[in-house]
Amino acid sequence: MRRVLAVFLLLILPIVGAEPVGAHAEIRESDPARDGVAPTGTDEITMTFLAFDAEGPVTVDVHGPDGAHIETGDIEVSARDSVVTVPVEPLEEGVHSVEWSVLADDGDGRTSGSFTFTVEPKAGTGPGIWLIWAVAIAIPAFVFLRPGGRKKKA
């Protein structure tokens, strides 16, 4: 019985004696995703935060591949769903970076971070698909519509 009590105390004491851990604001998800790929033309960055004060100051800097700021308007903060939206110039190909800073909801000060993502052309754009369609139509047209292409058998 003593052994059972000793084991119980060893297991429960670390839990009971634990101090609460201060929560710092952090990104739960973002669009474009951290280290993800976004299509060209994307015109906003959204970040969903955990443990941040939506009434506090929020700063977000978005840099294009050349390092220039590409934000185009005011940051929108939705306190209801903890989403921060930043309008940006339509994104061009290359690696982009986002630097953010928000106030933690536990009063523990500002938390900041950064992430990058890559912008690539949208799938299905460019000459590739049109070239395939042109060839697919041109070959049968050439075979059947050329002079003498459909000779009648005698």
JSON list of C-alpha atoms in Angstrom, two decimals:
[
{"chain": "A", "resi": 1, "resn": "MET", "atom": "CA", "xyz": [0.00, 0.00, 0.00]},
{"chain": "A", "resi": 2, "resn": "ARG", "atom": "CA", "xyz": [2.88, 2.34, 0.77]},
{"chain": "A", "resi": 3, "resn": "ARG", "atom": "CA", "xyz": [4.32, 1.77, -2.68]},
{"chain": "A", "resi": 4, "resn": "VAL", "atom": "CA", "xyz": [1.00, 2.62, -4.33]},
{"chain": "A", "resi": 5, "resn": "LEU", "atom": "CA", "xyz": [0.76, 5.83, -2.29]},
{"chain": "A", "resi": 6, "resn": "ALA", "atom": "CA", "xyz": [4.35, 6.75, -3.10]},
{"chain": "A", "resi": 7, "resn": "VAL", "atom": "CA", "xyz": [3.79, 6.21, -6.83]},
{"chain": "A", "resi": 8, "resn": "PHE", "atom": "CA", "xyz": [0.55, 8.22, -6.68]},
{"chain": "A", "resi": 9, "resn": "LEU", "atom": "CA", "xyz": [2.31, 11.13, -4.95]},
{"chain": "A", "resi": 10, "resn": "LEU", "atom": "CA", "xyz": [5.18, 11.06, -7.43]},
{"chain": "A", "resi": 11, "resn": "LEU", "atom": "CA", "xyz": [2.71, 11.25, -10.30]},
{"chain": "A", "resi": 12, "resn": "ILE", "atom": "CA", "xyz": [0.36, 13.88, -8.85]},
{"chain": "A", "resi": 13, "resn": "LEU", "atom": "CA", "xyz": [2.82, 16.32, -7.24]},
{"chain": "A", "resi": 14, "resn": "PRO", "atom": "CA", "xyz": [4.31, 17.63, -10.48]},
{"chain": "A", "resi": 15, "resn": "ILE", "atom": "CA", "xyz": [0.80, 18.35, -11.76]},
{"chain": "A", "resi": 16, "resn": "VAL", "atom": "CA", "xyz": [-0.48, 20.04, -8.59]},
{"chain": "A", "resi": 17, "resn": "GLY", "atom": "CA", "xyz": [2.71, 22.02, -8.03]},
{"chain": "A", "resi": 18, "resn": "ALA", "atom": "CA", "xyz": [2.99, 23.26, -11.59]},
{"chain": "A", "resi": 19, "resn": "GLU", "atom": "CA", "xyz": [2.78, 26.99, -12.09]},
{"chain": "A", "resi": 20, "resn": "PRO", "atom": "CA", "xyz": [0.63, 28.39, -14.90]},
{"chain": "A", "resi": 21, "resn": "VAL", "atom": "CA", "xyz": [2.60, 29.08, -18.03]},
{"chain": "A", "resi": 22, "resn": "GLY", "atom": "CA", "xyz": [2.24, 32.52, -19.61]},
{"chain": "A", "resi": 23, "resn": "ALA", "atom": "CA", "xyz": [0.83, 32.28, -23.10]},
{"chain": "A", "resi": 24, "resn": "HIS", "atom": "CA", "xyz": [2.56, 34.25, -25.80]},
{"chain": "A", "resi": 25, "resn": "ALA", "atom": "CA", "xyz": [0.75, 35.13, -28.97]},
{"chain": "A", "resi": 26, "resn": "GLU", "atom": "CA", "xyz": [1.53, 32.84, -31.88]},
{"chain": "A", "resi": 27, "resn": "ILE", "atom": "CA", "xyz": [0.27, 32.14, -35.36]},
{"chain": "A", "resi": 28, "resn": "ARG", "atom": "CA", "xyz": [-2.06, 29.15, -35.59]},
{"chain": "A", "resi": 29, "resn": "GLU", "atom": "CA", "xyz": [-2.29, 29.35, -39.38]},
{"chain": "A", "resi": 30, "resn": "SER", "atom": "CA", "xyz": [-1.68, 31.76, -42.22]},
{"chain": "A", "resi": 31, "resn": "ASP", "atom": "CA", "xyz": [-2.63, 32.13, -45.85]},
{"chain": "A", "resi": 32, "resn": "PRO", "atom": "CA", "xyz": [-0.25, 31.88, -47.64]},
{"chain": "A", "resi": 33, "resn": "ALA", "atom": "CA", "xyz": [1.14, 29.24, -45.30]},
{"chain": "A", "resi": 34, "resn": "ARG", "atom": "CA", "xyz": [4.55, 29.45, -43.65]},
{"chain": "A", "resi": 35, "resn": "ASP", "atom": "CA", "xyz": [7.10, 28.09, -46.15]},
{"chain": "A", "resi": 36, "resn": "GLY", "atom": "CA", "xyz": [4.15, 27.44, -48.48]},
{"chain": "A", "resi": 37, "resn": "VAL", "atom": "CA", "xyz": [3.40, 28.34, -52.07]},
{"chain": "A", "resi": 38, "resn": "ALA", "atom": "CA", "xyz": [0.91, 30.98, -53.19]},
{"chain": "A", "resi": 39, "resn": "PRO", "atom": "CA", "xyz": [-0.32, 31.75, -56.72]},
{"chain": "A", "resi": 40, "resn": "THR", "atom": "CA", "xyz": [0.60, 34.98, -58.46]},
{"chain": "A", "resi": 41, "resn": "GLY", "atom": "CA", "xyz": [-1.99, 37.70, -58.09]},
{"chain": "A", "resi": 42, "resn": "THR", "atom": "CA", "xyz": [-2.83, 36.94, -54.43]},
{"chain": "A", "resi": 43, "resn": "ASP", "atom": "CA", "xyz": [-3.77, 40.31, -52.90]},
{"chain": "A", "resi": 44, "resn": "GLU", "atom": "CA", "xyz": [-4.01, 39.71, -49.15]},
{"chain": "A", "resi": 45, "resn": "ILE", "atom": "CA", "xyz": [-2.22, 37.93, -46.33]},
{"chain": "A", "resi": 46, "resn": "THR", "atom": "CA", "xyz": [-4.26, 36.46, -43.46]},
{"chain": "A", "resi": 47, "resn": "MET", "atom": "CA", "xyz": [-2.98, 35.20, -40.13]},
{"chain": "A", "resi": 48, "resn": "THR", "atom": "CA", "xyz": [-4.98, 33.50, -37.38]},
{"chain": "A", "resi": 49, "resn": "PHE", "atom": "CA", "xyz": [-3.46, 34.06, -33.94]},
{"chain": "A", "resi": 50, "resn": "LEU", "atom": "CA", "xyz": [-3.67, 32.27, -30.63]},
{"chain": "A", "resi": 51, "resn": "ALA", "atom": "CA", "xyz": [-3.53, 34.20, -27.34]},
{"chain": "A", "resi": 52, "resn": "PHE", "atom": "CA", "xyz": [-3.33, 37.72, -28.73]},
{"chain": "A", "resi": 53, "resn": "ASP", "atom": "CA", "xyz": [-5.07, 40.91, -27.68]},
{"chain": "A", "resi": 54, "resn": "ALA", "atom": "CA", "xyz": [-7.16, 41.98, -30.69]},
{"chain": "A", "resi": 55, "resn": "GLU", "atom": "CA", "xyz": [-7.61, 45.43, -29.12]},
{"chain": "A", "resi": 56, "resn": "GLY", "atom": "CA", "xyz": [-3.84, 45.93, -28.81]},
{"chain": "A", "resi": 57, "resn": "PRO", "atom": "CA", "xyz": [-1.41, 47.22, -31.40]},
{"chain": "A", "resi": 58, "resn": "VAL", "atom": "CA", "xyz": [-0.81, 45.00, -34.43]},
{"chain": "A", "resi": 59, "resn": "THR", "atom": "CA", "xyz": [1.94, 45.59, -36.96]},
{"chain": "A", "resi": 60, "resn": "VAL", "atom": "CA", "xyz": [2.60, 43.56, -40.11]},
{"chain": "A", "resi": 61, "resn": "ASP", "atom": "CA", "xyz": [5.27, 44.23, -42.73]},
{"chain": "A", "resi": 62, "resn": "VAL", "atom": "CA", "xyz": [5.18, 42.29, -45.98]},
{"chain": "A", "resi": 63, "resn": "HIS", "atom": "CA", "xyz": [8.23, 42.39, -48.24]},
{"chain": "A", "resi": 64, "resn": "GLY", "atom": "CA", "xyz": [8.37, 41.35, -51.88]},
{"chain": "A", "resi": 65, "resn": "PRO", "atom": "CA", "xyz": [11.26, 39.50, -53.53]},
{"chain": "A", "resi": 66, "resn": "ASP", "atom": "CA", "xyz": [13.14, 42.78, -53.97]},
{"chain": "A", "resi": 67, "resn": "GLY", "atom": "CA", "xyz": [12.74, 43.68, -50.26]},
{"chain": "A", "resi": 68, "resn": "ALA", "atom": "CA", "xyz": [10.24, 46.49, -50.87]},
{"chain": "A", "resi": 69, "resn": "HIS", "atom": "CA", "xyz": [7.13, 46.90, -48.70]},
{"chain": "A", "resi": 70, "resn": "ILE", "atom": "CA", "xyz": [4.03, 45.76, -50.59]},
{"chain": "A", "resi": 71, "resn": "GLU", "atom": "CA", "xyz": [1.20, 46.52, -48.11]},
{"chain": "A", "resi": 72, "resn": "THR", "atom": "CA", "xyz": [-1.53, 48.61, -49.75]},
{"chain": "A", "resi": 73, "resn": "GLY", "atom": "CA", "xyz": [-3.97, 49.46, -46.98]},
{"chain": "A", "resi": 74, "resn": "ASP", "atom": "CA", "xyz": [-4.87, 49.28, -43.34]},
{"chain": "A", "resi": 75, "resn": "ILE", "atom": "CA", "xyz": [-4.59, 46.08, -41.35]},
{"chain": "A", "resi": 76, "resn": "GLU", "atom": "CA", "xyz": [-7.97, 44.54, -40.48]},
{"chain": "A", "resi": 77, "resn": "VAL", "atom": "CA", "xyz": [-8.31, 42.76, -37.15]},
{"chain": "A", "resi": 78, "resn": "SER", "atom": "CA", "xyz": [-11.26, 40.47, -36.44]},
{"chain": "A", "resi": 79, "resn": "ALA", "atom": "CA", "xyz": [-11.48, 40.00, -32.67]},
{"chain": "A", "resi": 80, "resn": "ARG", "atom": "CA", "xyz": [-14.23, 37.41, -33.07]},
{"chain": "A", "resi": 81, "resn": "ASP", "atom": "CA", "xyz": [-12.09, 34.86, -34.93]},
{"chain": "A", "resi": 82, "resn": "SER", "atom": "CA", "xyz": [-8.59, 36.23, -34.13]},
{"chain": "A", "resi": 83, "resn": "VAL", "atom": "CA", "xyz": [-7.77, 36.87, -37.79]},
{"chain": "A", "resi": 84, "resn": "VAL", "atom": "CA", "xyz": [-5.48, 39.64, -39.02]},
{"chain": "A", "resi": 85, "resn": "THR", "atom": "CA", "xyz": [-5.80, 40.54, -42.73]},
{"chain": "A", "resi": 86, "resn": "VAL", "atom": "CA", "xyz": [-3.26, 42.66, -44.60]},
{"chain": "A", "resi": 87, "resn": "PRO", "atom": "CA", "xyz": [-4.05, 43.92, -48.12]},
{"chain": "A", "resi": 88, "resn": "VAL", "atom": "CA", "xyz": [-1.00, 43.77, -50.43]},
{"chain": "A", "resi": 89, "resn": "GLU", "atom": "CA", "xyz": [-0.10, 44.47, -54.02]},
{"chain": "A", "resi": 90, "resn": "PRO", "atom": "CA", "xyz": [-0.88, 41.50, -56.28]},
{"chain": "A", "resi": 91, "resn": "LEU", "atom": "CA", "xyz": [1.96, 39.11, -55.48]},
{"chain": "A", "resi": 92, "resn": "GLU", "atom": "CA", "xyz": [4.62, 38.46, -58.09]},
{"chain": "A", "resi": 93, "resn": "GLU", "atom": "CA", "xyz": [6.85, 35.41, -58.43]},
{"chain": "A", "resi": 94, "resn": "GLY", "atom": "CA", "xyz": [9.58, 34.97, -55.84]},
{"chain": "A", "resi": 95, "resn": "VAL", "atom": "CA", "xyz": [10.14, 34.61, -52.10]},
{"chain": "A", "resi": 96, "resn": "HIS", "atom": "CA", "xyz": [8.15, 36.99, -49.87]},
{"chain": "A", "resi": 97, "resn": "SER", "atom": "CA", "xyz": [8.57, 37.63, -46.15]},
{"chain": "A", "resi": 98, "resn": "VAL", "atom": "CA", "xyz": [6.09, 38.62, -43.45]},
{"chain": "A", "resi": 99, "resn": "GLU", "atom": "CA", "xyz": [7.14, 40.20, -40.14]},
{"chain": "A", "resi": 100, "resn": "TRP", "atom": "CA", "xyz": [4.44, 40.56, -37.47]},
{"chain": "A", "resi": 101, "resn": "SER", "atom": "CA", "xyz": [4.11, 41.91, -33.96]},
{"chain": "A", "resi": 102, "resn": "VAL", "atom": "CA", "xyz": [1.07, 41.68, -31.68]},
{"chain": "A", "resi": 103, "resn": "LEU", "atom": "CA", "xyz": [0.24, 42.14, -28.01]},
{"chain": "A", "resi": 104, "resn": "ALA", "atom": "CA", "xyz": [-0.17, 38.93, -26.02]},
{"chain": "A", "resi": 105, "resn": "ASP", "atom": "CA", "xyz": [-3.51, 38.60, -24.23]},
{"chain": "A", "resi": 106, "resn": "ASP", "atom": "CA", "xyz": [-1.86, 37.71, -20.91]},
{"chain": "A", "resi": 107, "resn": "GLY", "atom": "CA", "xyz": [-0.38, 41.21, -20.57]},
{"chain": "A", "resi": 108, "resn": "ASP", "atom": "CA", "xyz": [3.09, 39.74, -21.05]},
{"chain": "A", "resi": 109, "resn": "GLY", "atom": "CA", "xyz": [4.06, 42.28, -23.69]},
{"chain": "A", "resi": 110, "resn": "ARG", "atom": "CA", "xyz": [4.50, 42.17, -27.43]},
{"chain": "A", "resi": 111, "resn": "THR", "atom": "CA", "xyz": [5.24, 38.99, -29.32]},
{"chain": "A", "resi": 112, "resn": "SER", "atom": "CA", "xyz": [6.74, 39.07, -32.78]},
{"chain": "A", "resi": 113, "resn": "GLY", "atom": "CA", "xyz": [7.74, 36.63, -35.46]},
{"chain": "A", "resi": 114, "resn": "SER", "atom": "CA", "xyz": [8.25, 36.18, -39.16]},
{"chain": "A", "resi": 115, "resn": "PHE", "atom": "CA", "xyz": [7.79, 33.68, -41.95]},
{"chain": "A", "resi": 116, "resn": "THR", "atom": "CA", "xyz": [8.38, 33.38, -45.65]},
{"chain": "A", "resi": 117, "resn": "PHE", "atom": "CA", "xyz": [6.45, 31.91, -48.57]},
{"chain": "A", "resi": 118, "resn": "THR", "atom": "CA", "xyz": [7.04, 31.51, -52.29]},
{"chain": "A", "resi": 119, "resn": "VAL", "atom": "CA", "xyz": [4.84, 32.83, -55.08]},
{"chain": "A", "resi": 120, "resn": "GLU", "atom": "CA", "xyz": [4.58, 30.77, -58.27]},
{"chain": "A", "resi": 121, "resn": "PRO", "atom": "CA", "xyz": [2.39, 31.16, -61.36]},
{"chain": "A", "resi": 122, "resn": "LYS", "atom": "CA", "xyz": [-1.15, 29.82, -61.12]},
{"chain": "A", "resi": 123, "resn": "ALA", "atom": "CA", "xyz": [-1.53, 26.30, -62.45]},
{"chain": "A", "resi": 124, "resn": "GLY", "atom": "CA", "xyz": [-3.13, 26.19, -65.89]},
{"chain": "A", "resi": 125, "resn": "THR", "atom": "CA", "xyz": [-1.95, 29.63, -66.90]},
{"chain": "A", "resi": 126, "resn": "GLY", "atom": "CA", "xyz": [0.59, 30.40, -69.54]},
{"chain": "A", "resi": 127, "resn": "PRO", "atom": "CA", "xyz": [0.87, 29.03, -73.05]},
{"chain": "A", "resi": 128, "resn": "GLY", "atom": "CA", "xyz": [1.09, 25.32, -72.10]},
{"chain": "A", "resi": 129, "resn": "ILE", "atom": "CA", "xyz": [-2.59, 24.36, -72.11]},
{"chain": "A", "resi": 130, "resn": "TRP", "atom": "CA", "xyz": [-3.40, 26.53, -75.14]},
{"chain": "A", "resi": 131, "resn": "LEU", "atom": "CA", "xyz": [-0.55, 25.01, -77.10]},
{"chain": "A", "resi": 132, "resn": "ILE", "atom": "CA", "xyz": [-1.87, 21.51, -76.40]},
{"chain": "A", "resi": 133, "resn": "TRP", "atom": "CA", "xyz": [-5.38, 22.50, -77.57]},
{"chain": "A", "resi": 134, "resn": "ALA", "atom": "CA", "xyz": [-4.01, 24.16, -80.72]},
{"chain": "A", "resi": 135, "resn": "VAL", "atom": "CA", "xyz": [-2.04, 21.05, -81.68]},
{"chain": "A", "resi": 136, "resn": "ALA", "atom": "CA", "xyz": [-4.99, 18.77, -80.82]},
{"chain": "A", "resi": 137, "resn": "ILE", "atom": "CA", "xyz": [-7.22, 20.74, -83.21]},
{"chain": "A", "resi": 138, "resn": "ALA", "atom": "CA", "xyz": [-4.63, 21.47, -85.90]},
{"chain": "A", "resi": 139, "resn": "ILE", "atom": "CA", "xyz": [-3.52, 17.90, -86.59]},
{"chain": "A", "resi": 140, "resn": "PRO", "atom": "CA", "xyz": [-6.98, 16.48, -87.44]},
{"chain": "A", "resi": 141, "resn": "ALA", "atom": "CA", "xyz": [-7.81, 19.67, -89.34]},
{"chain": "A", "resi": 142, "resn": "PHE", "atom": "CA", "xyz": [-4.64, 19.33, -91.40]},
{"chain": "A", "resi": 143, "resn": "VAL", "atom": "CA", "xyz": [-5.26, 15.67, -92.15]},
{"chain": "A", "resi": 144, "resn": "PHE", "atom": "CA", "xyz": [-8.92, 16.02, -93.15]},
{"chain": "A", "resi": 145, "resn": "LEU", "atom": "CA", "xyz": [-9.09, 19.50, -94.64]},
{"chain": "A", "resi": 146, "resn": "ARG", "atom": "CA", "xyz": [-5.96, 19.60, -96.80]},
{"chain": "A", "resi": 147, "resn": "PRO", "atom": "CA", "xyz": [-6.50, 19.34, -100.54]},
{"chain": "A", "resi": 148, "resn": "GLY", "atom": "CA", "xyz": [-6.76, 15.69, -101.44]},
{"chain": "A", "resi": 149, "resn": "GLY", "atom": "CA", "xyz": [-6.96, 14.71, -97.79]},
{"chain": "A", "resi": 150, "resn": "ARG", "atom": "CA", "xyz": [-10.24, 12.84, -98.25]},
{"chain": "A", "resi": 151, "resn": "LYS", "atom": "CA", "xyz": [-10.07, 11.21, -101.64]},
{"chain": "A", "resi": 152, "resn": "LYS", "atom": "CA", "xyz": [-12.94, 9.08, -102.72]},
{"chain": "A", "resi": 153, "resn": "LYS", "atom": "CA", "xyz": [-12.11, 5.53, -103.57]},
{"chain": "A", "resi": 154, "resn": "ALA", "atom": "CA", "xyz": [-13.08, 4.50, -107.01]}
]
